[in-house]
Each structure stands twice: as C-alpha cells, then as structure tokens.
Amino acid sequence: MATLVTMPKLGLTMNSGSVSEWKKKEGDAVGKGEILFVAATDKLTFDVEAPEEGVLLATLVALNEDVKVGAPLAVIGEEGEDYMSLLGEVESQKPQETRQENSSSFDVHAEQEKKSETKGFIKASPLAKKTAKDFGVDISLVEGTGPEGRIVKKDVIAFVQSVSVSSKVKASPVAERMAADLGVNLIDIEKQGRIMKEDVIFASQGKTAASTPARYVFPAEDRRIPLTNMRKVIGERMLLSTTTIPTVTYNMEVDFSALISLRKNIKEAALKQDVKISYNHILMKICAQVLTEYPMANASLDDQEIILHGNVNIGLAVAVEGGLVVPNVKAVQAKSLLQIASETDDMVARTRENQLELEEMQGGTFTISNLGMFGMHSFTPIVNPPEACILAVNAIVDRPMVIDGEIQVRPISMLCLTADHRLVDGADAAKFLVRVKELIENPYLLLL
C-alpha cells in the first residue's frame, strides 16, 4: 500500500517548512530510514528519512515551496502502484483554493468552455506547475503525456504554443505600457525571448536594439524577490511581540574601563586554553548572575501563570545571510567564563554554517543583542517571546566624564533593556540595569 510522506513537525513552534533538496528522484528505489529529502525551516535544515521501503512514486511540491506541517510531500509505494485515490482523499479534505487571474495570463476562456472542470488532485510535476504559474496557465486545462497522464513541462509549453499568436508575445509590464504610449505593435518586434522597454524604444525609432543607443532615459524597473521562510517567521514573531507584549525600554550609560582592563588581564591565560574571551562572554556571565538575583527578568508568562525558569539560558543574536538567528547557551549561571566562551563561539560558528541542533534554538530565557561593532550608540531591541527581557549592547566610545570634580576620558557604552511590563515593573527593570552596571564597572564583585 502506498505511503504518504508529509512535512514533519520538529519543535513546538514549527508551523511550516519547505523541501530544499530531494535526495531521491521519482522512480528511484528508497530504503526505510534512507535520507529522502532535506527539509528547511526559517532557522534550520535537517535530513528527513523515508518512513517505508519502496519506490518514490511522486514528489508533490516544488523545491523551496512553503508548506504547512502535515502537508503531503511525496508518495512511496510499489512500482506501478495506483496512488491517486490516496491523494484524492487528502485533497478532498482541503478547502478549494481561490485562483487569482494574472493580468498577463493567456486568454483561455475558449479552452475552458471545451473542457469540464477538473476536480481533485492534478497529477503534474513540480516543474510543470511552476512553468504553468509563470505563464499564467490553468494547469487543469493541460493534457499530460507523461506516465499515467502526468503533466510535465513540455505539455505546458505545448499548451502555451497552441494559444493565439498575440498571446505568444512576451513582454515586461513596462514594455507593454511603453508600447501602448508610443503606438508600437509588440508583434512587429523581432526578438528572441522577452521584449523589454529598450526594444520598444528602438522599435519606435525604426531601429533595432543592436543599433545606435537611443537618447532616452529608461525608467528603472522594480524587482520582486521571494519572501524566504526565515523572513516570514521573523516577521511573524516580531509582529507577535510588538502587538501582544507591552514593553518599555530603559537606557543607561556604563563605564567599561574596568571590564576592558579585566579582559586584557585574562586574555593571555584564556588563549593558553584555546579560548578567546570577548565582551559578549563577560556580559553573558554578568547577566546570568543578575538574572538569578531578579528572577522575574528570567520568567515567562503562560496563560494565567508565571514560569520562573530554573536555568538561565541566554540567547545571542547572530546575523546570518537573509536574516537573524538567536541560539542560546543553556544554564549559563552554572558555567565558568571559559565554558561560556567556548560554547558560545562553537554555537555561533555552527549557526553561520547552518549546523545548529533544534534544541539550541529552543528554551531561551533572556537575549543579548550586540550591535556595537557597527558603531550603534542606541537602539530599541524587540523582546523575543516568550522571554521577558532583551538587552541591547552598543558601541564603546571614549567620552569626557566628570570624575571626582575632574574631566576624564572614559570608554562609555549605552545599555538598553527592553522588558515585558506584565512581568517586570519599571522599578525592577531599573534595579536590574543598575546591578548590571555595577558588575561591569566592578567585575571583581563576581567573586563574592
């Protein structure tokens, strides 16, 4: 019996994902437990194993297509097995999708009158579906010539070529508008491929695009790029935070002289153990200490209860290509500075190589976001739900300060704490920052 492979749910917060790579192609033999495809979420990629042994009868989604958890992705069964009834059962449970008519779509009304409405699952390859979408073609009108009537790319192309000559003209929206303004018939333009605005300009002057450049300032076209899963989830979580969490941001200037001196003094000793100490590592150690003293800043709100977390799991915001990832180091309050530094550096390196484990993305209780390396003097960080607080760290800048009646130059940085006011009141947030400031300016107090 054919088996339906669906998008797995890994973690409580995962709602959707995509297939970034198929390890097998249709018709290939698949062993149970063998890697079938690579799935991707907003933060991670992970290998997915075949649940059963058999033949990969069909792949149902295109690469990088965002699908919900539990959605069908592929079918595994015996060679030649009929699996259409299985897909029909799944499809019948879905609401009918509303088809939107594209302004550049082909005129297929005549074809629609000749064919009855296709119900249920359309058997087509992912590439055929994408090609049909690109041309604005209703794929249910295309006759398939592949195995068991499956629609393949060449079937869509053949359908496109069967429509009227006027429909064959491919032109950019700007070129179409410009042709109408200049009275140019797009069919008269001889060009392989898509007609662009430059072709219309040259045609209006009786020239070809290969001749002398026209004296025309071409308007710049907008570009559209796909919204990645990472950007979608970042947007959803930030919108959730800003619309459901009442926050206040508290700012405080801190003298980093003592912390700079401390790092300089322990740097060589740490390097002998192959560990490089950074300001982030020391700040994580300091924040872990203060969070144990102010447990409401290390809490979460769960319906009608407040969860006071036993461990301090500090997340560090890491910029990656296309977005932001916040993995966290577990139980920071129980670890030495060397352990914190070693684990953090390893975690950040694996974050940038997309090799994080799922549990490293979950369970954070506090976040540090440091933009000091970009010269930021102040910014308002957004709380990462369900956490209560996030600390923004800015650039350390030499500034004149009045110390004991004298003007001295000191390395100053602004710390910005954004807190969920449902959990952390203003006075407690202020005390939290004051204590962080005290330990930064007097780090030897950590020994007490």
Tab-separated table of C-alpha atoms in Angstrom:
chain	number	residue	atom	x	y	z
A	1	MET	CA	0.000	0.000	0.000
A	2	ALA	CA	1.286	3.448	-0.917
A	3	THR	CA	2.582	5.640	1.900
A	4	LEU	CA	2.179	9.408	2.004
A	5	VAL	CA	5.233	11.353	3.200
A	6	THR	CA	4.289	14.598	4.966
A	7	MET	CA	6.110	17.640	6.317
A	8	PRO	CA	7.304	16.649	9.806
A	9	LYS	CA	6.881	18.847	12.870
A	10	LEU	CA	10.138	19.370	14.734
A	11	GLY	CA	9.613	21.542	17.772
A	12	LEU	CA	6.557	23.199	19.249
A	13	THR	CA	6.969	26.434	17.287
A	14	MET	CA	7.302	24.892	13.819
A	15	ASN	CA	4.244	25.602	11.668
A	16	SER	CA	5.616	25.212	8.166
A	17	GLY	CA	8.706	24.283	6.201
A	18	SER	CA	9.994	23.566	2.722
A	19	VAL	CA	11.971	20.970	0.796
A	20	SER	CA	15.383	22.425	-0.017
A	21	GLU	CA	16.739	19.287	-1.715
A	22	TRP	CA	15.383	15.948	-2.897
A	23	LYS	CA	17.896	13.162	-2.260
A	24	LYS	CA	15.868	10.805	-4.480
A	25	LYS	CA	14.066	11.397	-7.754
A	26	GLU	CA	10.801	9.910	-8.949
A	27	GLY	CA	11.213	6.256	-9.852
A	28	ASP	CA	14.173	5.680	-7.526
A	29	ALA	CA	14.169	2.809	-5.053
A	30	VAL	CA	14.085	4.006	-1.444
A	31	GLY	CA	15.053	2.057	1.662
A	32	LYS	CA	13.356	2.576	5.011
A	33	GLY	CA	15.448	5.017	7.048
A	34	GLU	CA	17.297	6.262	3.971
A	35	ILE	CA	17.544	10.048	3.578
A	36	LEU	CA	14.687	11.067	1.283
A	37	PHE	CA	14.960	14.863	1.300
A	38	VAL	CA	16.340	17.864	3.148
A	39	ALA	CA	13.690	19.963	4.892
A	40	ALA	CA	14.204	23.594	5.840
A	41	THR	CA	12.572	25.866	8.392
A	42	ASP	CA	13.197	29.551	8.991
A	43	LYS	CA	16.316	28.722	11.011
A	44	LEU	CA	17.470	25.170	10.281
A	45	THR	CA	17.824	22.440	7.686
A	46	PHE	CA	17.501	18.781	8.586
A	47	ASP	CA	17.553	15.395	6.830
A	48	VAL	CA	14.262	13.506	6.654
A	49	GLU	CA	14.273	9.721	6.360
A	50	ALA	CA	11.917	7.592	4.288
A	51	PRO	CA	9.238	6.060	6.556
A	52	GLU	CA	8.867	2.946	4.399
A	53	GLU	CA	10.736	0.924	1.796
A	54	GLY	CA	9.618	1.108	-1.825
A	55	VAL	CA	9.773	3.310	-4.901
A	56	LEU	CA	9.414	7.097	-4.886
A	57	LEU	CA	6.249	7.266	-6.968
A	58	ALA	CA	5.733	11.031	-6.896
A	59	THR	CA	7.031	14.286	-5.469
A	60	LEU	CA	4.175	16.684	-4.776
A	61	VAL	CA	5.872	20.010	-4.012
A	62	ALA	CA	8.479	22.159	-5.713
A	63	LEU	CA	11.806	22.973	-4.113
A	64	ASN	CA	11.644	25.786	-1.533
A	65	GLU	CA	7.833	25.854	-1.660
A	66	ASP	CA	6.497	26.777	1.781
A	67	VAL	CA	4.087	24.108	3.043
A	68	LYS	CA	2.361	23.605	6.370
A	69	VAL	CA	3.312	20.892	8.834
A	70	GLY	CA	1.489	17.687	7.897
A	71	ALA	CA	1.094	18.656	4.226
A	72	PRO	CA	1.783	15.840	1.691
A	73	LEU	CA	5.233	15.969	0.093
A	74	ALA	CA	5.744	12.639	-1.667
A	75	VAL	CA	4.368	9.141	-2.186
A	76	ILE	CA	6.292	5.895	-1.633
A	77	GLY	CA	4.909	2.546	-2.767
A	78	GLU	CA	5.378	-0.384	-5.093
A	79	GLU	CA	6.434	0.260	-8.678
A	80	GLY	CA	3.387	0.933	-10.855
A	81	GLU	CA	1.048	1.164	-7.865
A	82	ASP	CA	-2.007	3.405	-8.247
A	83	TYR	CA	-1.805	6.093	-5.583
A	84	MET	CA	-4.303	8.608	-6.999
A	85	SER	CA	-7.066	7.546	-4.608
A	86	LEU	CA	-4.733	8.235	-1.676
A	87	LEU	CA	-4.047	11.736	-2.967
A	88	GLY	CA	-7.728	12.262	-3.664
A	89	GLU	CA	-8.576	11.562	-0.029
A	90	VAL	CA	-6.025	14.138	1.115
A	91	GLU	CA	-7.124	16.703	-1.462
A	92	SER	CA	-10.800	16.309	-0.562
A	93	GLN	CA	-10.023	17.423	2.981
A	94	LYS	CA	-8.613	20.753	1.794
A	95	PRO	CA	-10.694	23.881	1.108
A	96	GLN	CA	-10.917	24.812	-2.553
A	97	GLU	CA	-8.179	27.336	-3.282
A	98	THR	CA	-9.161	30.584	-4.888
A	99	ARG	CA	-7.462	31.027	-8.206
A	100	GLN	CA	-6.343	34.546	-8.960
A	101	GLU	CA	-6.305	35.762	-12.514
A	102	ASN	CA	-2.998	37.283	-13.593
A	103	SER	CA	-3.165	40.368	-15.793
A	104	SER	CA	-0.616	38.814	-18.155
A	105	SER	CA	-2.383	35.412	-18.274
A	106	PHE	CA	-3.349	33.830	-21.572
A	107	ASP	CA	-6.888	34.057	-22.891
A	108	VAL	CA	-8.028	30.514	-22.223
A	109	HIS	CA	-11.773	31.070	-21.903
A	110	ALA	CA	-12.415	29.195	-25.140
A	111	GLU	CA	-10.416	26.274	-23.827
A	112	GLN	CA	-12.291	26.369	-20.550
A	113	GLU	CA	-15.613	26.019	-22.382
A	114	LYS	CA	-14.341	22.922	-24.169
A	115	LYS	CA	-13.154	21.125	-21.037
A	116	SER	CA	-15.046	20.126	-17.960
A	117	GLU	CA	-13.887	21.408	-14.621
A	118	THR	CA	-11.140	19.203	-13.189
A	119	LYS	CA	-11.756	18.182	-9.602
A	120	GLY	CA	-9.353	16.744	-7.057
A	121	PHE	CA	-5.617	16.314	-7.407
A	122	ILE	CA	-3.872	17.469	-10.601
A	123	LYS	CA	-1.143	14.991	-11.466
A	124	ALA	CA	1.743	17.207	-12.572
A	125	SER	CA	5.438	17.526	-11.907
A	126	PRO	CA	6.629	20.438	-9.726
A	127	LEU	CA	8.453	21.919	-12.741
A	128	ALA	CA	5.275	21.739	-14.818
A	129	LYS	CA	3.339	23.525	-12.062
A	130	LYS	CA	5.974	26.250	-11.852
A	131	THR	CA	6.022	26.676	-15.645
A	132	ALA	CA	2.234	26.939	-15.721
A	133	LYS	CA	2.315	29.537	-12.947
A	134	ASP	CA	4.981	31.560	-14.785
A	135	PHE	CA	2.856	31.620	-17.966
A	136	GLY	CA	-0.406	32.229	-16.121
A	137	VAL	CA	-1.892	28.948	-17.370
A	138	ASP	CA	-4.566	26.962	-15.522
A	139	ILE	CA	-2.789	23.609	-15.331
A	140	SER	CA	-6.090	21.728	-15.193
A	141	LEU	CA	-6.539	22.611	-18.896
A	142	VAL	CA	-3.287	20.948	-19.938
A	143	GLU	CA	-3.273	17.379	-21.232
A	144	GLY	CA	-0.451	15.288	-19.804
A	145	THR	CA	1.729	12.961	-21.861
A	146	GLY	CA	3.859	11.632	-19.016
A	147	PRO	CA	3.440	8.333	-17.166
A	148	GLU	CA	-0.215	7.686	-16.286
A	149	GLY	CA	-1.193	11.002	-17.868
A	150	ARG	CA	1.127	13.053	-15.642
A	151	ILE	CA	1.611	16.633	-16.832
A	152	VAL	CA	5.252	17.514	-17.494
A	153	LYS	CA	6.924	20.768	-18.506
A	154	LYS	CA	6.787	20.065	-22.256
A	155	ASP	CA	2.995	19.653	-22.015
A	156	VAL	CA	2.651	23.146	-20.551
A	157	ILE	CA	4.940	24.573	-23.245
A	158	ALA	CA	2.883	22.843	-25.947
A	159	PHE	CA	-0.300	24.305	-24.482
A	160	VAL	CA	1.244	27.773	-24.459
A	161	GLN	CA	2.205	27.418	-28.119
A	162	SER	CA	-1.333	26.374	-29.025
A	163	VAL	CA	-2.920	29.669	-27.997
A	164	SER	CA	-3.311	32.677	-30.255
A	165	VAL	CA	-0.329	34.458	-31.797
A	166	SER	CA	-0.972	37.566	-29.768
A	167	SER	CA	-0.642	35.541	-26.612
A	168	LYS	CA	2.821	34.395	-27.651
A	169	VAL	CA	4.294	37.843	-27.271
A	170	LYS	CA	6.255	38.003	-24.032
A	171	ALA	CA	6.977	41.495	-22.782
A	172	SER	CA	7.697	43.147	-19.475
A	173	PRO	CA	4.899	45.259	-17.941
A	174	VAL	CA	6.934	48.427	-18.556
A	175	ALA	CA	7.440	47.419	-22.204
A	176	GLU	CA	3.692	46.830	-22.635
A	177	ARG	CA	2.808	50.253	-21.207
A	178	MET	CA	5.508	51.969	-23.257
A	179	ALA	CA	4.360	50.219	-26.461
A	180	ALA	CA	0.820	51.460	-25.897
A	181	ASP	CA	2.061	55.022	-25.298
A	182	LEU	CA	4.317	55.023	-28.382
A	183	GLY	CA	1.911	53.167	-30.678
A	184	VAL	CA	4.238	50.203	-31.195
A	185	ASN	CA	2.817	46.773	-32.063
A	186	LEU	CA	4.684	44.239	-29.958
A	187	ILE	CA	4.105	41.511	-32.578
A	188	ASP	CA	6.198	43.516	-35.077
A	189	ILE	CA	9.235	43.471	-32.814
A	190	GLU	CA	11.580	40.708	-33.888
A	191	LYS	CA	13.357	39.371	-30.840
A	192	GLN	CA	14.132	36.052	-29.258
A	193	GLY	CA	12.890	35.950	-25.685
A	194	ARG	CA	11.101	38.576	-23.639
A	195	ILE	CA	10.583	42.066	-25.078
A	196	MET	CA	11.962	44.770	-22.803
A	197	LYS	CA	11.477	48.536	-22.705
A	198	GLU	CA	14.680	49.133	-24.715
A	199	ASP	CA	13.268	47.076	-27.622
A	200	VAL	CA	10.109	49.197	-27.678
A	201	ILE	CA	12.121	52.443	-27.728
A	202	PHE	CA	14.299	51.284	-30.613
A	203	ALA	CA	11.256	49.965	-32.495
A	204	SER	CA	9.533	53.342	-32.159
A	205	GLN	CA	12.579	54.938	-33.820
A	206	GLY	CA	12.737	52.388	-36.614
A	207	LYS	CA	15.886	50.829	-35.191
A	208	THR	CA	16.893	47.565	-33.571
A	209	ALA	CA	18.392	47.168	-30.154
A	210	ALA	CA	21.773	46.457	-31.762
A	211	SER	CA	21.917	49.874	-33.448
A	212	THR	CA	22.891	53.277	-32.050
A	213	PRO	CA	21.657	53.791	-28.465
A	214	ALA	CA	18.563	55.956	-28.220
A	215	ARG	CA	18.544	59.231	-26.328
A	216	TYR	CA	16.045	58.048	-23.816
A	217	VAL	CA	16.220	57.813	-20.082
A	218	PHE	CA	14.893	54.363	-19.286
A	219	PRO	CA	12.780	54.196	-16.130
A	220	ALA	CA	14.179	51.749	-13.594
A	221	GLU	CA	12.046	48.665	-13.021
A	222	ASP	CA	11.148	47.353	-9.582
A	223	ARG	CA	12.434	43.921	-8.662
A	224	ARG	CA	10.482	41.307	-6.764
A	225	ILE	CA	12.272	38.628	-4.787
A	226	PRO	CA	10.701	35.684	-2.959
A	227	LEU	CA	9.987	36.088	0.744
A	228	THR	CA	12.051	33.374	2.423
A	229	ASN	CA	10.766	31.212	5.252
A	230	MET	CA	13.258	32.891	7.572
A	231	ARG	CA	11.952	36.370	6.773
A	232	LYS	CA	8.349	35.178	7.119
A	233	VAL	CA	8.921	33.726	10.576
A	234	ILE	CA	11.000	36.701	11.734
A	235	GLY	CA	8.158	38.963	10.631
A	236	GLU	CA	5.513	36.832	12.331
A	237	ARG	CA	7.403	36.626	15.632
A	238	MET	CA	8.282	40.320	15.706
A	239	LEU	CA	4.679	41.229	14.885
A	240	LEU	CA	3.516	38.903	17.661
A	241	SER	CA	5.915	40.567	20.075
A	242	THR	CA	5.050	44.167	19.227
A	243	THR	CA	1.281	43.591	19.174
A	244	THR	CA	0.867	41.350	22.236
A	245	ILE	CA	3.645	42.363	24.640
A	246	PRO	CA	3.516	45.773	26.392
A	247	THR	CA	7.172	46.749	26.607
A	248	VAL	CA	9.250	49.584	27.995
A	249	THR	CA	12.896	50.241	27.094
A	250	TYR	CA	15.288	51.512	29.775
A	251	ASN	CA	18.630	53.114	28.851
A	252	MET	CA	21.739	53.515	30.984
A	253	GLU	CA	25.296	54.664	30.244
A	254	VAL	CA	28.013	52.404	31.636
A	255	ASP	CA	31.759	52.938	32.105
A	256	PHE	CA	33.585	49.942	30.577
A	257	SER	CA	37.055	50.849	31.898
A	258	ALA	CA	37.204	48.026	34.452
A	259	LEU	CA	35.760	45.448	32.068
A	260	ILE	CA	38.277	46.358	29.369
A	261	SER	CA	41.071	46.023	31.920
A	262	LEU	CA	39.720	42.666	33.129
A	263	ARG	CA	39.550	41.259	29.600
A	264	LYS	CA	43.084	42.432	28.880
A	265	ASN	CA	44.416	40.786	32.056
A	266	ILE	CA	42.781	37.387	31.481
A	267	LYS	CA	43.148	37.295	27.706
A	268	GLU	CA	46.538	35.539	27.626
A	269	ALA	CA	45.559	32.957	30.241
A	270	ALA	CA	42.423	32.099	28.272
A	271	LEU	CA	44.340	31.811	24.988
A	272	LYS	CA	46.599	29.193	26.584
A	273	GLN	CA	43.451	27.062	26.855
A	274	ASP	CA	42.499	27.859	23.231
A	275	VAL	CA	39.681	30.158	24.313
A	276	LYS	CA	39.249	33.769	23.215
A	277	ILE	CA	37.350	35.920	25.705
A	278	SER	CA	35.105	38.644	24.256
A	279	TYR	CA	32.960	41.328	25.853
A	280	ASN	CA	29.878	39.267	24.967
A	281	HIS	CA	31.147	36.344	27.036
A	282	ILE	CA	31.744	38.518	30.095
A	283	LEU	CA	28.365	40.219	29.656
A	284	MET	CA	26.669	36.808	29.495
A	285	LYS	CA	28.358	35.862	32.772
A	286	ILE	CA	27.287	39.139	34.393
A	287	CYS	CA	23.699	38.918	33.114
A	288	ALA	CA	23.398	35.324	34.332
A	289	GLN	CA	24.359	36.464	37.829
A	290	VAL	CA	21.883	39.361	37.800
A	291	LEU	CA	19.084	37.194	36.379
A	292	THR	CA	19.399	34.841	39.356
A	293	GLU	CA	19.009	37.877	41.620
A	294	TYR	CA	15.986	39.199	39.676
A	295	PRO	CA	14.078	36.042	38.641
A	296	MET	CA	11.145	37.944	37.102
A	297	ALA	CA	13.508	39.079	34.351
A	298	ASN	CA	14.167	35.392	33.679
A	299	ALA	CA	10.491	34.434	33.587
A	300	SER	CA	7.769	33.720	31.035
A	301	LEU	CA	4.030	34.293	31.052
A	302	ASP	CA	1.938	31.190	30.349
A	303	ASP	CA	-1.781	31.963	30.221
A	304	GLN	CA	-2.659	32.598	33.891
A	305	GLU	CA	0.685	31.513	35.356
A	306	ILE	CA	4.184	32.936	35.592
A	307	ILE	CA	7.013	30.489	34.896
A	308	LEU	CA	10.162	31.263	36.887
A	309	HIS	CA	12.834	29.414	34.950
A	310	GLY	CA	15.342	27.417	36.975
A	311	ASN	CA	18.123	27.836	34.422
A	312	VAL	CA	19.378	30.992	32.766
A	313	ASN	CA	19.511	30.178	29.044
A	314	ILE	CA	20.997	33.196	27.304
A	315	GLY	CA	20.442	33.689	23.584
A	316	LEU	CA	22.879	35.663	21.473
A	317	ALA	CA	21.520	37.309	18.323
A	318	VAL	CA	23.617	36.183	15.336
A	319	ALA	CA	23.292	37.815	11.910
A	320	VAL	CA	23.255	35.287	9.052
A	321	GLU	CA	22.610	35.607	5.344
A	322	GLY	CA	18.983	36.543	4.875
A	323	GLY	CA	18.076	37.118	8.487
A	324	LEU	CA	18.772	36.680	12.174
A	325	VAL	CA	19.153	33.581	14.347
A	326	VAL	CA	19.120	33.501	18.169
A	327	PRO	CA	20.604	30.247	19.519
A	328	ASN	CA	21.075	30.024	23.275
A	329	VAL	CA	23.606	28.652	25.741
A	330	LYS	CA	21.936	26.579	28.436
A	331	ALA	CA	22.436	27.020	32.219
A	332	VAL	CA	24.848	29.941	31.905
A	333	GLN	CA	24.545	30.649	35.644
A	334	ALA	CA	26.303	27.342	36.410
A	335	LYS	CA	29.207	27.723	33.970
A	336	SER	CA	32.631	29.303	34.162
A	337	LEU	CA	33.655	32.133	31.871
A	338	LEU	CA	35.839	29.724	29.874
A	339	GLN	CA	32.905	27.339	29.398
A	340	ILE	CA	30.613	30.181	28.346
A	341	ALA	CA	33.166	31.486	25.834
A	342	SER	CA	33.934	28.057	24.381
A	343	GLU	CA	30.291	27.005	23.997
A	344	THR	CA	29.216	30.378	22.625
A	345	ASP	CA	31.940	30.538	19.967
A	346	ASP	CA	31.218	26.973	18.868
A	347	MET	CA	27.490	27.729	18.710
A	348	VAL	CA	27.976	30.933	16.691
A	349	ALA	CA	30.289	29.156	14.224
A	350	ARG	CA	27.757	26.376	13.677
A	351	THR	CA	24.989	28.953	13.335
A	352	ARG	CA	26.766	30.557	10.380
A	353	GLU	CA	27.351	27.118	8.851
A	354	ASN	CA	23.670	26.187	9.324
A	355	GLN	CA	24.594	23.249	11.551
A	356	LEU	CA	22.640	24.052	14.712
A	357	GLU	CA	20.660	21.430	16.586
A	358	LEU	CA	16.972	22.192	17.079
A	359	GLU	CA	17.237	22.233	20.886
A	360	GLU	CA	19.811	25.031	20.663
A	361	MET	CA	17.090	27.234	19.173
A	362	GLN	CA	14.562	26.468	21.892
A	363	GLY	CA	14.228	27.232	25.588
A	364	GLY	CA	15.891	30.644	25.702
A	365	THR	CA	15.048	32.790	28.748
A	366	PHE	CA	16.994	36.005	28.003
A	367	THR	CA	18.627	37.527	24.913
A	368	ILE	CA	21.618	39.793	24.294
A	369	SER	CA	21.828	41.736	21.021
A	370	ASN	CA	25.151	43.485	20.413
A	371	LEU	CA	25.419	45.974	17.534
A	372	GLY	CA	28.412	47.782	18.979
A	373	MET	CA	30.677	46.550	16.179
A	374	PHE	CA	28.560	48.600	13.753
A	375	GLY	CA	29.001	51.805	15.753
A	376	MET	CA	25.464	51.920	17.163
A	377	HIS	CA	25.021	54.329	20.076
A	378	SER	CA	21.474	53.267	20.974
A	379	PHE	CA	18.671	51.054	19.667
A	380	THR	CA	15.451	49.532	20.956
A	381	PRO	CA	15.526	45.721	20.812
A	382	ILE	CA	12.305	43.717	20.463
A	383	VAL	CA	11.553	41.068	23.083
A	384	ASN	CA	11.827	37.518	21.739
A	385	PRO	CA	8.655	35.798	23.042
A	386	PRO	CA	8.092	34.094	25.413
A	387	GLU	CA	11.102	35.740	27.088
A	388	ALA	CA	10.596	38.719	29.398
A	389	CYS	CA	13.654	40.828	28.545
A	390	ILE	CA	16.294	41.550	25.933
A	391	LEU	CA	19.469	43.603	26.438
A	392	ALA	CA	20.915	45.775	23.668
A	393	VAL	CA	24.654	46.478	23.797
A	394	ASN	CA	26.100	49.390	21.847
A	395	ALA	CA	29.487	50.704	20.776
A	396	ILE	CA	32.084	51.600	23.414
A	397	VAL	CA	33.081	55.207	22.748
A	398	ASP	CA	35.621	57.417	24.524
A	399	ARG	CA	33.768	60.337	26.106
A	400	PRO	CA	34.637	63.081	28.589
A	401	MET	CA	33.170	62.420	32.039
A	402	VAL	CA	33.305	64.372	35.294
A	403	ILE	CA	35.023	62.086	37.855
A	404	ASP	CA	35.601	63.493	41.368
A	405	GLY	CA	35.345	67.025	40.035
A	406	GLU	CA	37.786	66.405	37.177
A	407	ILE	CA	37.165	65.833	33.482
A	408	GLN	CA	38.412	62.423	32.396
A	409	VAL	CA	38.018	60.458	29.173
A	410	ARG	CA	36.301	57.127	29.772
A	411	PRO	CA	35.075	54.314	27.458
A	412	ILE	CA	31.294	54.584	27.667
A	413	SER	CA	28.571	52.375	26.222
A	414	MET	CA	24.797	52.622	26.327
A	415	LEU	CA	22.877	49.572	27.554
A	416	CYS	CA	19.214	49.355	26.527
A	417	LEU	CA	16.918	46.903	28.307
A	418	THR	CA	13.514	46.172	26.786
A	419	ALA	CA	11.212	44.420	29.267
A	420	ASP	CA	7.715	42.943	29.243
A	421	HIS	CA	5.829	45.226	31.642
A	422	ARG	CA	3.425	42.404	32.528
A	423	LEU	CA	6.329	40.673	34.281
A	424	VAL	CA	8.911	43.360	35.016
A	425	ASP	CA	7.841	46.679	36.525
A	426	GLY	CA	9.768	49.869	35.909
A	427	ALA	CA	11.480	49.916	39.295
A	428	ASP	CA	12.638	46.306	38.930
A	429	ALA	CA	13.909	46.930	35.405
A	430	ALA	CA	15.858	49.946	36.667
A	431	LYS	CA	17.331	47.921	39.546
A	432	PHE	CA	18.291	45.188	37.087
A	433	LEU	CA	20.205	47.653	34.904
A	434	VAL	CA	21.826	49.316	37.908
A	435	ARG	CA	23.091	45.922	39.075
A	436	VAL	CA	24.435	45.079	35.592
A	437	LYS	CA	26.176	48.461	35.546
A	438	GLU	CA	27.655	47.795	38.984
A	439	LEU	CA	29.160	44.462	37.915
A	440	ILE	CA	30.516	45.871	34.643
A	441	GLU	CA	32.204	48.735	36.453
A	442	ASN	CA	33.315	46.473	39.352
A	443	PRO	CA	33.680	42.977	37.838
A	444	TYR	CA	35.637	41.683	40.865
A	445	LEU	CA	32.273	41.623	42.692
A	446	LEU	CA	31.502	38.458	40.712
A	447	LEU	CA	33.940	36.674	43.041
A	448	LEU	CA	31.734	37.289	46.077
